[in-house]
Short mmCIF file of C-alpha atoms in Angstrom, two decimals:
data_model
loop_
_atom_site.label_atom_id
_atom_site.label_comp_id
_atom_site.label_asym_id
_atom_site.label_seq_id
_atom_site.Cartn_x
_atom_site.Cartn_y
_atom_site.Cartn_z
CA PHE A 1268 -2.42 5.32 -35.97
CA LYS A 1269 -1.19 6.64 -39.30
CA SER A 1270 -4.24 5.45 -41.19
CA LEU A 1271 -7.65 3.87 -40.78
CA ASP A 1272 -6.25 0.73 -42.44
CA ALA A 1273 -3.60 0.43 -39.72
CA TRP A 1274 -6.24 0.88 -37.03
CA ASN A 1275 -8.48 -1.74 -38.66
CA PHE A 1276 -5.58 -4.20 -38.95
CA VAL A 1277 -4.76 -3.87 -35.24
CA ARG A 1278 -8.43 -4.18 -34.33
CA GLN A 1279 -8.78 -7.45 -36.28
CA LEU A 1280 -5.50 -8.80 -34.93
CA ASN A 1281 -6.44 -8.03 -31.33
CA ASP A 1282 -9.86 -9.60 -31.83
CA SER A 1283 -8.47 -12.87 -33.19
CA LYS A 1284 -8.92 -16.04 -31.13
CA PRO A 1285 -5.30 -17.14 -30.42
CA ALA A 1286 -4.00 -16.43 -26.92
CA LYS A 1287 -2.17 -13.12 -26.54
CA VAL A 1288 1.11 -12.52 -24.70
CA PHE A 1289 2.18 -9.18 -23.21
CA GLN A 1290 4.90 -7.74 -21.02
CA ASN A 1291 3.16 -5.44 -18.54
CA GLY A 1292 0.02 -5.72 -20.63
CA MET A 1293 -2.00 -3.42 -18.39
CA TYR A 1294 -0.20 -0.49 -20.02
CA ASP A 1295 -0.77 -1.74 -23.59
CA ASN A 1296 -4.37 -2.70 -22.97
CA ALA A 1297 -5.18 0.67 -21.42
CA TYR A 1298 -4.21 2.29 -24.74
CA PHE A 1299 -5.86 -0.41 -26.86
CA LEU A 1300 -9.13 0.18 -25.01
CA ARG A 1301 -8.76 3.93 -25.38
CA TRP A 1302 -8.41 3.47 -29.16
CA ASN A 1303 -11.31 0.98 -29.24
CA VAL A 1304 -9.20 -1.98 -30.34
CA PRO A 1305 -9.80 -4.35 -27.39
CA VAL A 1306 -7.83 -7.57 -27.00
CA ARG A 1307 -9.47 -10.98 -26.99
CA ASN A 1308 -7.89 -13.83 -24.99
CA TRP A 1309 -5.11 -12.05 -23.12
CA PHE A 1310 -3.89 -15.07 -21.19
CA TYR A 1311 -0.16 -14.56 -20.69
CA ASP A 1312 1.93 -11.74 -19.29
CA THR A 1313 5.66 -12.17 -18.74
CA LEU A 1314 5.76 -9.54 -16.00
CA HIS A 1315 3.22 -11.48 -13.94
CA GLN A 1316 4.77 -14.83 -14.85
CA PHE A 1317 8.12 -13.68 -13.51
CA HIS A 1318 6.66 -11.93 -10.47
CA SER A 1319 4.77 -15.11 -9.59
CA TYR A 1320 8.06 -16.99 -9.70
CA LEU A 1321 10.73 -14.63 -8.29
CA SER A 1322 8.98 -11.56 -6.92
CA GLU A 1323 12.10 -10.00 -5.40
CA LEU A 1324 13.93 -9.64 -8.73
CA PRO A 1325 13.49 -6.82 -11.29
CA LYS A 1326 10.61 -7.28 -13.73
CA ARG A 1327 11.84 -5.27 -16.72
CA LEU A 1328 11.69 -7.12 -20.03
CA ASP A 1329 15.47 -6.93 -20.55
CA PHE A 1330 16.09 -8.54 -17.14
CA ILE A 1331 13.43 -11.22 -17.63
CA THR A 1332 14.85 -12.07 -21.05
CA ALA A 1333 18.43 -12.23 -19.76
CA PHE A 1334 17.19 -14.61 -17.05
CA SER A 1335 15.02 -16.75 -19.34
CA VAL A 1336 16.88 -16.91 -22.67
CA ARG A 1337 20.40 -18.36 -22.93
CA TYR A 1338 21.68 -16.39 -25.93
CA VAL A 1339 20.48 -12.80 -26.18
CA ARG A 1340 22.08 -9.38 -26.49
CA TYR A 1341 20.89 -6.12 -24.96
CA TRP A 1342 18.63 -4.33 -27.47
CA LYS A 1343 16.88 -1.63 -25.43
CA ASP A 1344 19.00 1.20 -26.89
CA ASP A 1345 18.31 0.22 -30.51
CA SER A 1346 15.20 2.37 -31.06
CA ALA A 1347 17.13 5.61 -31.62
CA GLY A 1348 17.71 6.43 -35.28
CA SER A 1349 15.58 5.71 -38.33
CA GLU A 1350 12.03 4.39 -38.49
CA HIS A 1351 13.53 1.07 -39.57
CA ASP A 1352 15.56 0.99 -36.34
CA LEU A 1353 12.38 1.61 -34.36
CA PHE A 1354 10.54 -1.23 -36.12
CA GLU A 1355 13.48 -3.57 -35.58
CA TYR A 1356 13.51 -2.63 -31.90
CA ASN A 1357 9.79 -3.40 -31.66
CA GLY A 1358 10.38 -6.74 -33.36
CA ARG A 1359 13.10 -7.62 -30.87
CA ASP A 1360 10.76 -6.65 -28.03
CA CYS A 1361 8.11 -9.02 -29.40
CA TRP A 1362 10.63 -11.84 -29.86
CA ALA A 1363 12.00 -11.36 -26.33
CA THR A 1364 8.49 -11.36 -24.86
CA MET A 1365 7.51 -14.55 -26.70
CA MET A 1366 10.73 -16.43 -25.86
CA SER A 1367 10.54 -15.39 -22.21
CA CYS A 1368 6.92 -16.49 -22.00
CA LEU A 1369 7.75 -19.92 -23.43
CA ALA A 1370 10.67 -20.34 -21.03
CA LEU A 1371 8.57 -19.31 -18.04
CA LEU A 1372 5.95 -21.94 -18.85
CA SER A 1373 8.33 -24.45 -17.27
CA VAL A 1374 8.46 -22.77 -13.84
CA PRO A 1375 7.65 -24.90 -10.77
CA GLU A 1376 4.06 -25.79 -10.01
CA TRP A 1377 3.89 -23.39 -7.07
CA ALA A 1378 4.79 -20.46 -9.36
CA ARG A 1379 2.05 -21.46 -11.81
CA LYS A 1380 -0.44 -21.49 -8.94
CA ASN A 1381 0.74 -18.02 -7.96
CA TYR A 1382 0.12 -16.86 -11.53
CA LEU A 1383 -3.42 -18.22 -11.56
CA GLU A 1384 -4.12 -16.24 -8.37
CA GLU A 1385 -2.40 -13.04 -9.50
CA PHE A 1386 -3.03 -12.62 -13.21
CA PRO A 1387 -6.88 -12.42 -13.13
CA LEU A 1388 -6.55 -9.32 -10.94
CA VAL A 1389 -5.30 -7.32 -13.94
CA PHE A 1390 -8.90 -7.08 -15.17
CA PRO A 1391 -10.47 -5.37 -12.13
CA CYS A 1392 -7.32 -3.25 -11.81
CA LEU A 1393 -7.55 -2.15 -15.43
CA THR A 1394 -11.25 -1.37 -15.03
CA MET A 1395 -10.59 0.78 -11.97
CA GLU A 1396 -7.70 2.58 -13.70
CA LEU A 1397 -9.76 3.48 -16.75
CA ASP A 1398 -12.77 4.55 -14.69
CA GLY A 1399 -11.01 6.63 -12.04
CA ILE A 1400 -12.80 8.91 -9.58
CA ALA A 1401 -14.76 12.08 -10.31
CA VAL A 1402 -13.17 15.34 -9.14
CA ASN A 1403 -15.37 18.22 -7.99
CA GLU A 1404 -13.64 21.33 -9.32
CA LYS A 1405 -15.23 23.76 -6.85
CA LYS A 1406 -14.31 21.59 -3.87
CA PHE A 1407 -10.81 21.14 -5.30
CA TYR A 1408 -10.08 24.86 -5.38
CA GLU A 1409 -11.68 25.40 -1.96
CA ALA A 1410 -9.47 22.69 -0.46
CA ARG A 1411 -6.39 24.06 -2.22
CA ALA A 1412 -7.08 27.54 -0.87
CA GLY A 1413 -7.27 26.07 2.63
CA VAL A 1414 -3.90 24.33 2.26
CA GLU A 1415 -2.36 27.50 0.81
CA ALA A 1416 -3.66 29.53 3.76
CA THR A 1417 -2.16 27.02 6.19
CA LEU A 1418 1.14 27.18 4.32
CA GLU A 1419 1.23 30.97 4.53
CA GLN A 1420 0.55 30.90 8.28
CA HIS A 1421 3.49 28.59 8.97
CA LYS A 1422 5.76 30.34 6.48
CA ALA A 1423 5.01 33.74 8.03
CA LYS A 1424 6.31 32.48 11.36
CA LEU A 1425 9.55 31.25 9.79
CA ASP A 1426 9.93 34.56 7.94
CA ARG A 1427 9.67 36.46 11.24
CA TRP A 1428 12.06 34.14 13.07
CA LEU A 1429 14.63 33.30 10.39
CA GLY A 1430 14.15 35.88 7.65
CA PRO A 1431 12.36 35.72 4.28
CA ASP A 1432 15.36 34.11 2.55
CA PHE A 1433 15.18 30.92 4.62
CA ASN A 1434 14.01 27.97 2.53
CA PRO A 1435 12.64 24.98 4.52
CA GLY A 1436 13.11 22.81 1.42
CA SER A 1437 16.85 23.47 1.26
CA HIS A 1438 18.76 20.72 3.06
CA VAL A 1439 21.83 22.96 3.25
CA GLN A 1440 19.93 25.78 4.95
CA VAL A 1441 18.10 23.42 7.30
CA LYS A 1442 21.39 21.79 8.34
CA ASN A 1443 22.78 25.24 9.09
CA LEU A 1444 19.67 25.91 11.17
CA LEU A 1445 20.23 22.67 13.09
CA ARG A 1446 23.79 23.70 13.89
CA ALA A 1447 22.53 27.07 15.10
CA LEU A 1448 20.15 25.21 17.41
CA GLY A 1449 23.10 23.40 18.98
CA ILE A 1450 22.93 20.13 17.07
CA LYS A 1451 26.47 19.12 16.18
CA ASN A 1452 27.20 17.53 12.80
CA PRO A 1453 23.61 16.75 11.73
CA GLU A 1454 23.78 13.81 9.33
CA SER A 1455 20.44 14.47 7.69
CA SER A 1456 17.74 17.09 7.46
CA ASP A 1457 14.88 14.92 6.24
CA ASP A 1458 11.61 14.76 8.14
CA ALA A 1459 12.57 11.65 10.14
CA ALA A 1460 15.76 13.35 11.31
CA LEU A 1461 13.91 16.55 12.22
CA THR A 1462 11.48 14.51 14.31
CA ALA A 1463 14.43 13.18 16.31
CA TYR A 1464 16.12 16.59 16.62
CA LYS A 1465 12.97 18.14 18.09
CA ALA A 1466 13.84 16.45 21.39
CA GLU A 1467 17.04 18.49 21.73
CA SER A 1468 15.31 21.51 23.26
CA PRO A 1469 11.94 23.29 23.45
CA LEU A 1470 13.30 25.92 21.06
CA ALA A 1471 14.33 23.28 18.53
CA GLU A 1472 10.90 21.68 18.77
CA HIS A 1473 9.16 25.04 18.35
CA ILE A 1474 11.08 26.00 15.20
CA LEU A 1475 11.32 22.56 13.60
CA ASP A 1476 7.56 22.06 14.00
CA GLU A 1477 7.08 24.99 11.64
CA VAL A 1478 9.72 23.70 9.20
CA THR A 1479 8.01 20.32 8.93
CA ALA A 1480 4.58 21.99 8.67
CA VAL A 1481 5.75 24.08 5.70
CA ARG A 1482 7.25 21.01 4.03
CA LYS A 1483 4.06 19.04 4.58
CA ALA A 1484 1.88 21.77 3.06
CA ASN A 1485 4.21 22.19 0.08
CA LYS A 1486 4.19 18.44 -0.53
CA LEU A 1487 0.41 18.36 -0.29
CA LEU A 1488 0.10 21.14 -2.87
CA SER A 1489 2.60 19.68 -5.34
CA ASN A 1490 1.29 16.11 -5.13
CA TYR A 1491 -2.48 16.54 -4.81
CA PHE A 1492 -3.46 20.08 -5.80
CA VAL A 1493 -2.29 20.45 -9.39
CA TRP A 1494 -5.35 20.55 -11.67
CA ASP A 1495 -3.35 19.45 -14.71
CA LYS A 1496 -2.94 16.02 -13.09
CA PHE A 1497 -6.61 15.30 -13.79
CA TRP A 1498 -8.02 14.26 -17.16
CA GLN A 1499 -11.45 15.53 -18.14
CA GLY A 1500 -12.38 16.12 -14.52
CA ARG A 1501 -11.34 12.71 -13.26
CA LEU A 1502 -8.50 11.32 -11.18
CA HIS A 1503 -6.85 8.30 -12.79
CA TYR A 1504 -4.27 6.00 -11.21
CA LYS A 1505 -2.76 2.59 -11.76
CA LEU A 1506 -3.23 -0.44 -9.51
CA ASN A 1507 -0.60 -3.13 -10.08
CA PRO A 1508 -0.98 -6.75 -8.87
CA ALA A 1509 2.77 -7.31 -9.44
CA GLY A 1510 3.98 -4.33 -7.46
CA THR A 1511 4.86 -5.97 -4.13
CA ASP A 1512 6.36 -9.19 -2.79
CA THR A 1513 3.28 -9.85 -0.65
CA GLY A 1514 0.68 -9.75 -3.43
CA ARG A 1515 -0.72 -6.44 -2.21
CA LEU A 1516 -1.64 -4.07 -5.04
CA ALA A 1517 0.77 -1.20 -5.61
CA SER A 1518 -0.37 2.15 -6.96
CA SER A 1519 1.17 4.83 -9.15
CA GLU A 1520 0.05 7.52 -11.57
CA SER A 1521 -2.09 6.36 -14.49
CA SER A 1522 -0.73 4.69 -17.62
CA PHE A 1523 -1.85 7.87 -19.39
CA TRP A 1524 0.75 9.91 -17.48
CA CYS A 1525 -1.78 11.73 -15.34
CA GLY A 1526 -3.21 11.45 -11.85
CA TYR A 1527 -1.39 10.22 -8.77
CA GLN A 1528 -1.18 7.06 -6.72
CA ILE A 1529 -4.35 6.42 -4.74
CA GLN A 1530 -3.16 4.35 -1.77
CA ASN A 1531 -1.12 6.86 0.25
CA ILE A 1532 -3.44 9.86 0.25
CA PRO A 1533 -2.72 11.76 3.50
CA ARG A 1534 -5.13 11.41 6.37
CA GLY A 1535 -7.56 14.22 6.81
CA PRO A 1536 -10.29 15.73 4.64
CA GLN A 1537 -8.20 17.98 2.38
CA VAL A 1538 -7.72 15.61 -0.57
CA LYS A 1539 -10.70 13.33 -0.08
CA SER A 1540 -13.02 16.34 0.11
CA TYR A 1541 -12.92 16.87 -3.67
CA LEU A 1542 -13.24 13.19 -4.73
CA GLU A 1543 -16.90 12.39 -5.25
CA ALA A 1544 -19.39 9.79 -6.43
CA ASP A 1545 -20.06 9.53 -10.16
CA VAL A 1546 -22.89 11.46 -11.77
CA GLY A 1547 -26.03 9.32 -11.68
CA TYR A 1548 -24.81 7.33 -8.68
CA ASP A 1549 -26.30 7.88 -5.23
CA GLY A 1550 -23.13 7.88 -3.17
CA ILE A 1551 -19.67 6.62 -2.37
CA ALA A 1552 -18.89 3.91 0.19
CA GLU A 1553 -16.04 1.78 1.49
CA VAL A 1554 -15.75 -1.74 2.89
CA ASP A 1555 -12.83 -2.45 5.20
CA TYR A 1556 -11.43 -5.59 6.84
CA SER A 1557 -11.44 -4.89 10.58
CA GLN A 1558 -8.15 -5.51 12.46
CA SER A 1559 -7.08 -7.65 9.53
CA GLU A 1560 -3.34 -7.89 10.16
CA ALA A 1561 -3.82 -8.46 13.91
CA ARG A 1562 -6.05 -11.43 13.15
CA CYS A 1563 -3.57 -12.74 10.61
CA VAL A 1564 -0.71 -12.56 13.15
CA ALA A 1565 -2.87 -14.42 15.66
CA TYR A 1566 -3.90 -17.25 13.36
CA LEU A 1567 -0.52 -17.69 11.67
CA SER A 1568 1.38 -17.80 14.97
CA GLY A 1569 -1.19 -19.96 16.75
CA CYS A 1570 -1.03 -17.68 19.81
CA MET A 1571 -4.25 -18.54 21.67
CA ASN A 1572 -4.24 -15.40 23.82
CA LEU A 1573 -4.16 -13.29 20.68
CA ILE A 1574 -6.75 -15.44 18.87
CA ASN A 1575 -9.11 -15.22 21.84
CA LEU A 1576 -8.70 -11.44 21.93
CA VAL A 1577 -9.41 -10.78 18.25
CA GLU A 1578 -12.48 -13.01 18.44
CA SER A 1579 -13.78 -11.36 21.62
CA GLU A 1580 -16.00 -8.32 22.11
CA TYR A 1581 -13.16 -6.30 23.64
CA ASP A 1582 -11.71 -3.30 21.87
CA TYR A 1583 -8.41 -4.66 20.58
CA HIS A 1584 -6.12 -1.76 21.48
CA SER A 1585 -7.81 -0.98 24.81
CA TYR A 1586 -7.51 -4.59 25.94
CA ASN A 1587 -3.86 -4.66 24.90
CA ALA A 1588 -3.27 -1.45 26.83
CA SER A 1589 -4.67 -3.05 29.97
CA LYS A 1590 -2.38 -6.07 29.54
CA PHE A 1591 0.70 -4.16 28.41
CA PHE A 1592 0.62 -1.42 31.03
CA GLY A 1593 -1.37 -2.83 33.96
CA VAL A 1594 -4.27 -0.42 33.58
CA LYS A 1595 -7.82 -1.58 34.22
CA TYR A 1596 -9.71 -2.06 30.95
CA GLU A 1597 -12.44 0.35 32.04
CA GLU A 1598 -9.85 3.02 32.87
CA VAL A 1599 -7.94 2.99 29.58
CA THR A 1600 -7.80 6.53 28.22
CA LYS A 1601 -7.54 7.62 24.62
CA ASP A 1602 -3.84 8.45 25.06
CA ILE A 1603 -3.02 5.06 26.57
CA ARG A 1604 -5.03 3.30 23.86
CA ASP A 1605 -3.07 5.18 21.20
CA LEU A 1606 0.18 4.15 22.90
CA SER A 1607 -0.97 0.52 22.83
CA LYS A 1608 -1.67 0.89 19.10
CA ARG A 1609 1.85 2.19 18.45
CA THR A 1610 3.36 -0.59 20.57
CA ASN A 1611 1.39 -3.24 18.71
CA HIS A 1612 2.51 -1.82 15.35
CA GLY A 1613 6.16 -1.80 16.39
CA ALA A 1614 6.05 -5.34 17.73
CA ASN A 1615 4.20 -6.76 14.72
CA TYR A 1616 6.95 -5.48 12.42
CA ASN A 1617 9.75 -6.66 14.74
CA MET A 1618 11.04 -3.14 15.28
CA GLY A 1619 14.01 -2.58 17.51
CA ALA A 1620 13.96 0.15 20.14
CA VAL A 1621 15.96 2.55 17.97
CA VAL A 1622 13.62 2.21 14.98
CA MET A 1623 10.60 2.54 17.23
CA LEU A 1624 12.01 5.78 18.63
CA GLN A 1625 12.45 7.09 15.09
CA THR A 1626 8.93 6.00 14.15
CA MET A 1627 7.15 7.39 17.23
CA GLY A 1628 9.35 10.44 17.61
CA PRO A 1629 11.00 11.62 20.86
CA LYS A 1630 8.02 13.78 21.79
CA ASN A 1631 5.62 10.83 21.80
CA VAL A 1632 8.10 8.60 23.63
CA LEU A 1633 8.55 11.24 26.34
CA LYS A 1634 4.77 11.45 26.57
CA ALA A 1635 4.61 7.67 26.99
CA GLN A 1636 7.26 7.81 29.71
CA LYS A 1637 5.22 10.31 31.72
CA LEU A 1638 1.90 8.63 30.96
CA LEU A 1639 3.09 5.27 32.31
CA GLY A 1640 5.10 6.72 35.18
CA LEU A 1641 8.34 5.13 34.03
CA PRO A 1642 11.60 6.09 35.78
CA ALA A 1643 12.72 9.61 34.86
CA GLN A 1644 16.34 8.49 34.49
CA TRP A 1645 15.47 6.07 31.68
CA SER A 1646 16.67 6.97 28.22
CA LEU A 1647 14.17 7.15 25.36
CA ILE A 1648 15.64 3.92 24.00
CA GLN A 1649 14.88 2.20 27.32
CA VAL A 1650 11.30 3.47 27.18
CA CYS A 1651 10.86 2.04 23.68
CA GLN A 1652 12.37 -1.27 24.76
CA PHE A 1653 9.92 -1.39 27.67
CA LEU A 1654 7.02 -0.95 25.25
CA LEU A 1655 8.26 -3.71 22.95
CA ASP A 1656 8.90 -6.04 25.89
CA ALA A 1657 5.33 -5.47 27.07
CA TYR A 1658 4.05 -7.03 23.84
CA ALA A 1659 6.51 -9.93 24.10
CA ARG A 1660 5.41 -10.65 27.68
CA THR A 1661 1.75 -10.67 26.71
CA TYR A 1662 2.12 -12.75 23.54
CA PRO A 1663 5.37 -14.73 23.93
CA GLU A 1664 4.46 -17.25 21.23
CA VAL A 1665 4.58 -14.59 18.53
CA LYS A 1666 8.19 -13.55 18.88
CA LYS A 1667 9.55 -16.79 20.29
CA ASP A 1668 7.84 -19.49 18.23
CA TRP A 1669 6.61 -17.74 15.09
CA TYR A 1670 9.81 -15.84 14.35
CA GLN A 1671 11.91 -18.96 14.86
CA HIS A 1672 9.57 -20.88 12.57
CA ILE A 1673 10.13 -18.29 9.83
CA ILE A 1674 13.91 -18.51 10.25
CA ARG A 1675 13.90 -22.32 10.10
CA THR A 1676 11.53 -22.51 7.14
CA VAL A 1677 13.34 -19.96 5.00
CA THR A 1678 16.79 -21.32 5.87
CA ILE A 1679 15.79 -24.80 4.69
CA THR A 1680 13.49 -24.03 1.73
CA ASN A 1681 14.00 -20.35 0.78
CA LYS A 1682 10.19 -20.17 0.66
CA LEU A 1683 7.28 -18.80 2.63
CA ILE A 1684 3.80 -20.15 1.89
CA VAL A 1685 0.72 -18.15 2.92
CA LEU A 1686 -2.78 -19.30 1.92
CA GLY A 1687 -1.43 -21.19 -1.09
CA ARG A 1688 0.78 -18.35 -2.36
CA THR A 1689 4.49 -19.15 -2.31
CA ARG A 1690 7.21 -16.52 -2.09
CA TYR A 1691 10.72 -17.59 -3.04
CA THR A 1692 13.15 -15.38 -1.17
CA PHE A 1693 16.85 -14.60 -1.38
CA LEU A 1694 16.79 -13.06 2.10
CA ASP A 1695 18.57 -14.72 5.03
CA PRO A 1696 16.63 -14.01 8.24
CA SER A 1697 19.18 -15.91 10.33
CA LYS A 1698 21.91 -13.36 9.53
CA SER A 1699 20.05 -10.12 8.88
CA LYS A 1700 17.48 -8.41 11.12
CA PRO A 1701 16.10 -6.29 8.23
CA ALA A 1702 15.59 -9.56 6.33
CA LEU A 1703 13.78 -11.09 9.30
CA ASN A 1704 11.66 -7.95 9.67
CA SER A 1705 10.65 -8.16 6.02
CA LEU A 1706 9.67 -11.82 6.28
CA VAL A 1707 7.84 -11.31 9.59
CA ALA A 1708 5.75 -8.58 7.95
CA HIS A 1709 5.21 -10.74 4.87
CA GLY A 1710 3.01 -13.32 6.61
CA PRO A 1711 0.14 -11.14 7.89
CA GLN A 1712 0.32 -8.74 4.96
CA SER A 1713 0.25 -11.53 2.38
CA LEU A 1714 -2.56 -13.38 4.16
CA SER A 1715 -4.64 -10.25 4.59
CA VAL A 1716 -4.32 -9.22 0.97
CA ALA A 1717 -4.84 -12.77 -0.32
CA ILE A 1718 -8.22 -12.86 1.40
CA ILE A 1719 -9.30 -9.51 -0.01
CA ASN A 1720 -8.03 -10.39 -3.51
CA LYS A 1721 -9.93 -13.69 -3.51
CA ALA A 1722 -13.11 -11.70 -2.88
CA LEU A 1723 -12.29 -8.77 -5.18
CA TYR A 1724 -12.22 -10.67 -8.48
CA PRO A 1725 -15.68 -12.32 -8.19
CA LEU A 1726 -17.09 -9.01 -6.93
CA TRP A 1727 -15.67 -7.27 -10.01
CA ARG A 1728 -17.29 -9.89 -12.29
CA ARG A 1729 -20.65 -9.19 -10.67
CA THR A 1730 -20.23 -5.45 -11.36
CA VAL A 1731 -19.39 -6.10 -15.03
CA TYR A 1732 -21.47 -9.15 -15.94
CA GLY A 1733 -23.82 -9.88 -13.03
CA ASP A 1734 -26.43 -8.50 -10.68
CA LEU A 1735 -24.34 -5.46 -9.65
CA ARG A 1736 -23.85 -4.18 -13.19
CA ASN A 1737 -24.88 -0.49 -13.40
CA ARG A 1738 -25.32 -0.53 -9.61
CA VAL A 1739 -21.69 -0.61 -8.42
CA ARG A 1740 -18.49 0.86 -9.85
CA LEU A 1741 -15.35 -0.31 -8.09
CA LYS A 1742 -12.87 2.54 -7.60
CA ALA A 1743 -9.82 1.20 -5.79
CA GLN A 1744 -8.45 -1.42 -3.47
CA ILE A 1745 -6.58 0.44 -0.76
CA HIS A 1746 -4.69 -2.01 1.46
CA ASP A 1747 -7.50 -3.73 3.40
CA SER A 1748 -10.43 -1.78 1.96
CA VAL A 1749 -12.37 -1.38 -1.29
CA LEU A 1750 -13.82 1.97 -2.39
CA PHE A 1751 -16.88 2.06 -4.66
CA THR A 1752 -19.81 4.16 -5.84
CA TYR A 1753 -23.32 2.75 -5.86
CA ILE A 1754 -26.99 3.15 -6.75
CA GLY A 1755 -29.67 2.15 -4.24
CA GLN A 1756 -29.52 2.10 -0.45
CA ASP A 1757 -29.71 -1.71 -0.44
CA THR A 1758 -26.56 -2.02 -2.60
CA PRO A 1759 -23.70 -1.32 -0.13
CA PRO A 1760 -24.71 -4.23 2.15
CA LEU A 1761 -24.48 -6.53 -0.90
CA VAL A 1762 -20.89 -5.40 -1.47
CA ARG A 1763 -20.09 -5.94 2.20
CA GLU A 1764 -21.58 -9.44 2.03
CA ALA A 1765 -19.52 -10.22 -1.08
CA MET A 1766 -16.30 -9.31 0.73
CA ILE A 1767 -16.92 -11.69 3.64
CA ASN A 1768 -14.47 -14.46 2.86
CA PRO A 1769 -13.68 -16.97 5.64
CA GLN A 1770 -10.56 -19.06 5.11
CA ILE A 1771 -9.02 -22.12 6.76
CA ILE A 1772 -5.63 -21.07 8.13
CA ALA A 1773 -2.92 -23.44 9.34
CA ASP A 1774 -0.66 -22.10 12.09
CA ILE A 1775 3.04 -22.90 12.53
CA HIS A 1776 2.12 -26.13 14.35
CA GLY A 1777 -0.13 -27.33 11.53
CA VAL A 1778 -3.34 -26.69 13.47
CA GLU A 1779 -6.12 -25.53 11.14
CA ARG A 1780 -8.72 -22.97 12.16
CA THR A 1781 -11.36 -21.04 10.23
CA MET A 1782 -10.59 -17.32 10.26
CA LYS A 1783 -13.37 -14.91 9.38
CA ILE A 1784 -12.33 -11.26 9.24
CA PRO A 1785 -15.23 -8.89 10.02
CA VAL A 1786 -16.03 -6.48 7.20
CA ASP A 1787 -16.94 -2.93 8.19
CA LEU A 1788 -19.13 -0.87 5.87
CA SER A 1789 -18.68 2.91 5.84
CA ILE A 1790 -21.42 4.93 4.14
CA GLY A 1791 -21.12 8.13 6.21
CA LYS A 1792 -23.14 9.62 9.04
CA ALA A 1793 -25.89 10.88 6.73
CA PRO A 1794 -25.94 8.54 3.73
CA PRO A 1795 -25.78 8.67 0.84
CA SER A 1796 -22.39 10.41 1.03
CA ARG A 1797 -21.30 12.23 -2.10
CA PHE A 1798 -17.67 12.77 -1.08
CA TRP A 1799 -15.00 10.38 0.13
CA SER A 1800 -14.20 12.65 3.07
CA GLN A 1801 -17.72 12.14 4.44
CA LEU A 1802 -17.23 8.43 5.09
CA LYS A 1803 -15.21 8.75 8.30
#
């Protein structure tokens, strides 16, 4: 602000009673709150209005305006020049936002219902973004030193084998290395390609393992071990309710241009070891929906074998292993269980054998071939197809009935409806396998996240206005889990109870059943746990 008068004017304007309209208002409101000029009655947001209507299309203001307003010219390059040009640009932005909002008030009823489900989530998301997670500086530098030591170990091997001038991050040099290893005309040198090339020979596997290890360590350091990414000792990040077609929150760096996205932190303790509970809070905990997507596939498809399994006392992946591979349930080993898990993942997302090979990697597919005693003359593609067919044989209704139902429904209506949320799609699953894969994944993902979102908002209200105020601070929604800090050993069970959210689900035949996803509570082996890494 240029003056106290300007600040006071904005404060009074924001506090006025009329409804407010924003485009991507989470960004604006983050800064308004930082400057202590909070907004009263933020009811409309064109980004969320448009996402609730046509989620697959771009959600920039210029695109929304071009879609919503008949006569408009492109104005996004008008801010360069004088201060007057900047003010005129801002005025055009405001006009475009208002006109788009008015036009989008006439969207179909299903889109309005989507908006009423989606828009309230901006408030818990904004709270979590502004709060962030505490970073322990000592633990941060200890973890970074560990990653740096690992990097040096792997790099030293490459230096001895290939010389100190070899750069694992150079695609040109790595392609030359691949040719030297006997791989003709390598099309790519990314990590997925290197995983496939490792099967060419033991030597290729030995060297490329070190190349990928160096890349992984470098990526870890550049993404998660730069202290300047934190602000006043805290990690901040953005959670966006309009970031995906399914309704699942998307994450990115904070609106304040710091931090990093919170949802894809690598497995392992390195990063989570320096993220800790807030000062004055006893510990950090996490609630997680158990086997959420598997249950959603079962109830949406109406496959009784799958429904009976997810509601039984059996371990899901061990039982599947016994059915897929003919192994007695009591004799399922950890390796076979892991193979069942990979098979289930591939089948749920309608992978083909080629994609499954790329996902699992030749090494793991060869391991599966030996583990199951499959014919030695089979190709790796045949092994992957065997794994996928095992799922189809066990749960034929999923691929046969459910997939066909998706194709018929979308071909006729261009819509998919999951727990009251409607997605209008431009995809054609009858002509495109990637389109079918996307829509197959949409059902369980959308249902799973809809259930967690329906519980998240009332839980957030309790932490701000109700009985959990000053006892719980929500940190992030990460796919099917919610991370939080707490005070009092009796508090985490209250959060777990709040997340239990049974829903009536109709399958493809119209049969309704009540689905209740179990909620696991993780507080660590010796609670209270101070660090995120101690939870699992």
